[in-house]
Amino acid sequence: MAILTISREYGSGGREIGRRVADQLSYQFVDKERLFKDLEQFGPRWVRVAREVDEVCPTLWERHDWQYRGYVAQMEDLVLEYAVGDNVVIIGRGGSFLLQGVPFCLRVRLVAPLEARLEAIMVRESLNLEAATRLIAQVDGERACYIKANYGRDWDVEQVYDLTLNTASLTYDRVVETLVESLAAKDRLATPEAKARLGLVALGYRLKARIATDPRVLVPTLEVLPEGDGLVVSGIMHTPKEFHLLQEMVREVCGDRPVRFDLHRRA
């Protein structure tokens, strides 16, 4: 009943390794394509936005655009929903940052020297050396910027992760073996208290996604965080009408769960 999140340098084999771990342990495997499929339930608008902005460096305008914020909030909600279900491998999508502090989550970073990644990408994508070099720089740069823009963190800082493994110095089989062993240790930390806490965090992300995807409510600096056995919603609101809409959304998503508002009025 553990969770594995994989952050990976492009060309380091993260997706294949994650798939092998999931197959060996009968875990769910959650990657970009699965999450994009899940987005279809919210309508074609969000699938289109996802295809345009997923894991790319957002412009300043995009960071404040309600569709971009709504897309990020929905992806976070989906990732947390899978995490609450346990027994899951999550590839990218900021999972290592979203699940920081969850004791039964194994957060892993997979790396490899540029030369090894170039060789892998040239074969996989049928590219020459120059094109493969550009592609690796672009993909890694966009992923790093996405994390920085949305979580304010550097994606390559080892302290963020429980394990950092070089897939060029280890066989994929050995990497998989190491991850399976480490997940067994994490599994023992999935206490009822830890799982209940994750459930509360996930509820907060669900509420945030509900608010962020409603164009009638624009709440800059929106945050929904756990507080005791409930949640606190903070941000900036503009009109009393927005506050009433927020109250309706809280009742819809949270039911009887206590929710406190810490909202500041801006004319």
Coordinates of N, CA and C in Angstrom, one line a residue, residues 34-120:
R34 N -2.5 8.7 -19.3 CA -3.7 8.2 -18.4 C -4.4 9.4 -17.8
L35 N -3.6 10.4 -17.4 CA -4.2 11.6 -16.8 C -5.0 12.4 -17.8
F36 N -4.4 12.5 -19.0 CA -5.1 13.2 -20.1 C -6.5 12.5 -20.4
K37 N -6.5 11.2 -20.4 CA -7.7 10.4 -20.6 C -8.7 10.7 -19.5
D38 N -8.2 10.8 -18.2 CA -9.1 11.2 -17.1 C -9.7 12.6 -17.3
L39 N -8.9 13.5 -17.9 CA -9.4 14.9 -18.0 C -10.6 14.9 -18.9
E40 N -10.8 13.9 -19.8 CA -12.0 14.0 -20.7 C -13.3 14.1 -20.0
Q41 N -13.4 13.6 -18.7 CA -14.6 13.7 -18.0 C -15.0 15.1 -17.7
F42 N -14.0 16.0 -17.7 CA -14.3 17.4 -17.4 C -14.6 18.3 -18.7
G43 N -14.5 17.6 -19.8 CA -14.9 18.3 -21.1 C -13.7 18.5 -22.0
P44 N -13.9 18.7 -23.3 CA -12.8 18.9 -24.3 C -12.0 20.1 -24.0
R45 N -12.5 21.1 -23.4 CA -11.7 22.3 -23.1 C -10.4 22.0 -22.4
W46 N -10.5 21.1 -21.4 CA -9.4 20.8 -20.5 C -8.4 19.9 -21.2
V47 N -8.9 19.0 -22.0 CA -8.0 18.2 -22.8 C -7.1 19.0 -23.7
R48 N -7.8 20.0 -24.4 CA -7.1 20.9 -25.3 C -6.0 21.7 -24.5
V49 N -6.4 22.3 -23.4 CA -5.5 23.0 -22.6 C -4.3 22.2 -22.2
A50 N -4.6 20.9 -21.8 CA -3.5 20.0 -21.3 C -2.5 19.8 -22.4
R51 N -3.0 19.5 -23.6 CA -2.1 19.3 -24.8 C -1.2 20.5 -25.1
E52 N -1.7 21.7 -24.8 CA -1.0 22.9 -25.1 C 0.0 23.2 -24.0
V53 N -0.2 23.0 -22.8 CA 0.6 23.5 -21.7 C 1.2 22.5 -20.8
D54 N 1.0 21.2 -21.0 CA 1.5 20.2 -20.1 C 3.0 20.2 -20.0
E55 N 3.5 20.4 -18.7 CA 4.9 20.3 -18.4 C 5.8 21.2 -19.4
V56 N 5.2 22.3 -19.7 CA 6.0 23.3 -20.4 C 6.2 24.5 -19.6
C57 N 7.1 25.4 -19.9 CA 7.4 26.6 -19.1 C 6.3 27.6 -19.4
P58 N 5.5 27.9 -18.4 CA 4.4 28.8 -18.6 C 4.9 30.3 -18.7
T59 N 4.3 31.0 -19.6 CA 4.6 32.5 -19.7 C 4.0 33.1 -18.4
L60 N 4.4 34.4 -18.2 CA 3.8 35.1 -17.1 C 2.3 35.3 -17.2
W61 N 1.9 35.5 -18.4 CA 0.4 35.6 -18.7 C -0.3 34.3 -18.3
E62 N 0.3 33.2 -18.8 CA -0.3 31.9 -18.6 C -0.4 31.6 -17.1
R63 N 0.6 32.0 -16.3 CA 0.6 31.7 -14.9 C -0.6 32.3 -14.2
H64 N -1.1 33.4 -14.7 CA -2.3 34.1 -14.1 C -3.6 33.8 -14.9
D65 N -3.5 33.1 -15.9 CA -4.7 32.8 -16.7 C -5.5 31.7 -16.0
W66 N -6.9 31.9 -15.9 CA -7.7 31.0 -15.1 C -7.7 29.6 -15.7
Q67 N -7.6 29.5 -17.0 CA -7.6 28.1 -17.6 C -6.3 27.4 -17.3
Y68 N -5.2 28.1 -17.3 CA -3.9 27.4 -16.9 C -4.0 27.0 -15.4
R69 N -4.4 27.9 -14.6 CA -4.5 27.6 -13.1 C -5.5 26.4 -12.9
G70 N -6.6 26.5 -13.7 CA -7.5 25.4 -13.6 C -7.0 24.1 -14.0
Y71 N -6.2 24.1 -15.1 CA -5.6 22.8 -15.6 C -4.7 22.2 -14.5
V72 N -3.8 23.1 -14.0 CA -2.8 22.6 -13.0 C -3.6 22.0 -11.8
A73 N -4.6 22.7 -11.4 CA -5.4 22.3 -10.2 C -6.0 20.9 -10.5
Q74 N -6.6 20.7 -11.7 CA -7.2 19.5 -12.0 C -6.2 18.3 -12.1
M75 N -5.0 18.6 -12.6 CA -4.0 17.6 -12.6 C -3.5 17.2 -11.2
E76 N -3.4 18.2 -10.4 CA -3.0 17.9 -9.0 C -4.1 17.1 -8.3
D77 N -5.4 17.4 -8.5 CA -6.5 16.7 -8.0 C -6.5 15.2 -8.4
L78 N -6.2 15.0 -9.7 CA -6.2 13.6 -10.2 C -5.0 12.8 -9.6
V79 N -3.8 13.5 -9.5 CA -2.7 12.8 -8.9 C -3.0 12.4 -7.5
L80 N -3.6 13.3 -6.7 CA -3.9 13.0 -5.3 C -4.9 11.9 -5.2
E81 N -5.9 11.9 -6.1 CA -6.9 10.9 -6.1 C -6.3 9.5 -6.3
Y82 N -5.3 9.4 -7.2 CA -4.6 8.1 -7.4 C -3.8 7.8 -6.2
A83 N -3.2 8.8 -5.6 CA -2.3 8.5 -4.4 C -3.1 8.0 -3.3
V84 N -4.3 8.5 -3.1 CA -5.2 8.1 -2.0 C -5.5 6.6 -2.2
G85 N -5.6 6.1 -3.4 CA -5.9 4.7 -3.7 C -4.7 3.8 -3.4
D86 N -3.5 4.3 -3.1 CA -2.3 3.5 -2.8 C -2.0 2.7 -4.0
N87 N -0.9 1.9 -3.8 CA -0.4 0.9 -4.8 C -0.4 1.5 -6.2
V88 N 0.4 2.6 -6.4 CA 0.4 3.3 -7.6 C 1.8 3.9 -7.9
V89 N 2.2 3.9 -9.2 CA 3.4 4.5 -9.7 C 3.0 5.7 -10.5
I90 N 3.5 6.9 -10.1 CA 3.1 8.1 -10.7 C 4.4 8.7 -11.4
I91 N 4.3 8.9 -12.7 CA 5.4 9.4 -13.5 C 5.2 10.9 -13.7
G92 N 6.2 11.7 -13.2 CA 6.2 13.1 -13.4 C 5.1 13.8 -12.8
R93 N 4.6 14.9 -13.4 CA 3.4 15.7 -13.0 C 3.6 16.3 -11.7
G94 N 4.8 16.5 -11.2 CA 5.1 17.2 -10.0 C 4.7 16.3 -8.8
G95 N 4.6 15.0 -9.0 CA 4.1 14.1 -7.9 C 5.0 14.1 -6.7
S96 N 6.3 14.2 -6.9 CA 7.3 14.2 -5.8 C 7.1 15.4 -4.9
F97 N 6.6 16.5 -5.5 CA 6.4 17.7 -4.7 C 5.1 17.7 -4.1
L98 N 4.1 17.2 -4.8 CA 2.7 17.2 -4.3 C 2.6 16.2 -3.1
L99 N 3.4 15.2 -3.1 CA 3.3 14.2 -2.0 C 4.5 14.2 -1.0
Q100 N 5.1 15.4 -1.0 CA 6.2 15.5 0.0 C 5.6 15.5 1.4
G101 N 6.2 14.7 2.3 CA 5.7 14.6 3.6 C 4.8 13.4 3.8
V102 N 4.4 12.7 2.8 CA 3.6 11.5 2.9 C 4.6 10.4 3.2
P103 N 4.5 9.8 4.4 CA 5.5 8.8 4.8 C 5.6 7.5 4.0
F104 N 4.5 7.1 3.4 CA 4.5 5.9 2.6 C 4.6 6.2 1.1
C105 N 5.1 7.3 0.8 CA 5.4 7.6 -0.6 C 7.0 7.6 -0.8
L106 N 7.4 6.8 -1.8 CA 8.8 6.8 -2.2 C 9.0 7.7 -3.3
R107 N 9.8 8.8 -3.1 CA 10.0 9.8 -4.1 C 11.4 9.6 -4.7
V108 N 11.4 9.3 -6.0 CA 12.6 8.8 -6.7 C 13.0 9.8 -7.8
R109 N 14.3 10.0 -8.0 CA 14.8 10.8 -9.1 C 15.7 9.9 -9.9
L110 N 15.5 9.7 -11.2 CA 16.3 8.9 -12.1 C 17.1 9.8 -13.0
V111 N 18.4 9.6 -13.1 CA 19.3 10.4 -13.9 C 20.2 9.5 -14.7
A112 N 20.9 10.1 -15.6 CA 21.9 9.4 -16.4 C 22.8 10.4 -17.1
P113 N 24.1 10.1 -17.3 CA 24.9 11.1 -18.0 C 24.4 11.4 -19.4
L114 N 24.7 12.6 -19.9 CA 24.1 13.1 -21.1 C 24.4 12.1 -22.3
E115 N 25.7 11.6 -22.3 CA 26.0 10.7 -23.4 C 25.1 9.5 -23.5
A116 N 24.8 8.9 -22.3 CA 23.9 7.8 -22.3 C 22.5 8.1 -22.8
R117 N 22.1 9.3 -22.3 CA 20.7 9.7 -22.7 C 20.6 10.1 -24.2
L118 N 21.7 10.7 -24.7 CA 21.7 11.0 -26.1 C 21.6 9.7 -27.0
E119 N 22.4 8.7 -26.6 CA 22.4 7.4 -27.3 C 21.0 6.8 -27.3
A120 N 20.3 6.9 -26.1 CA 19.0 6.3 -26.0 C 18.0 7.0 -26.8

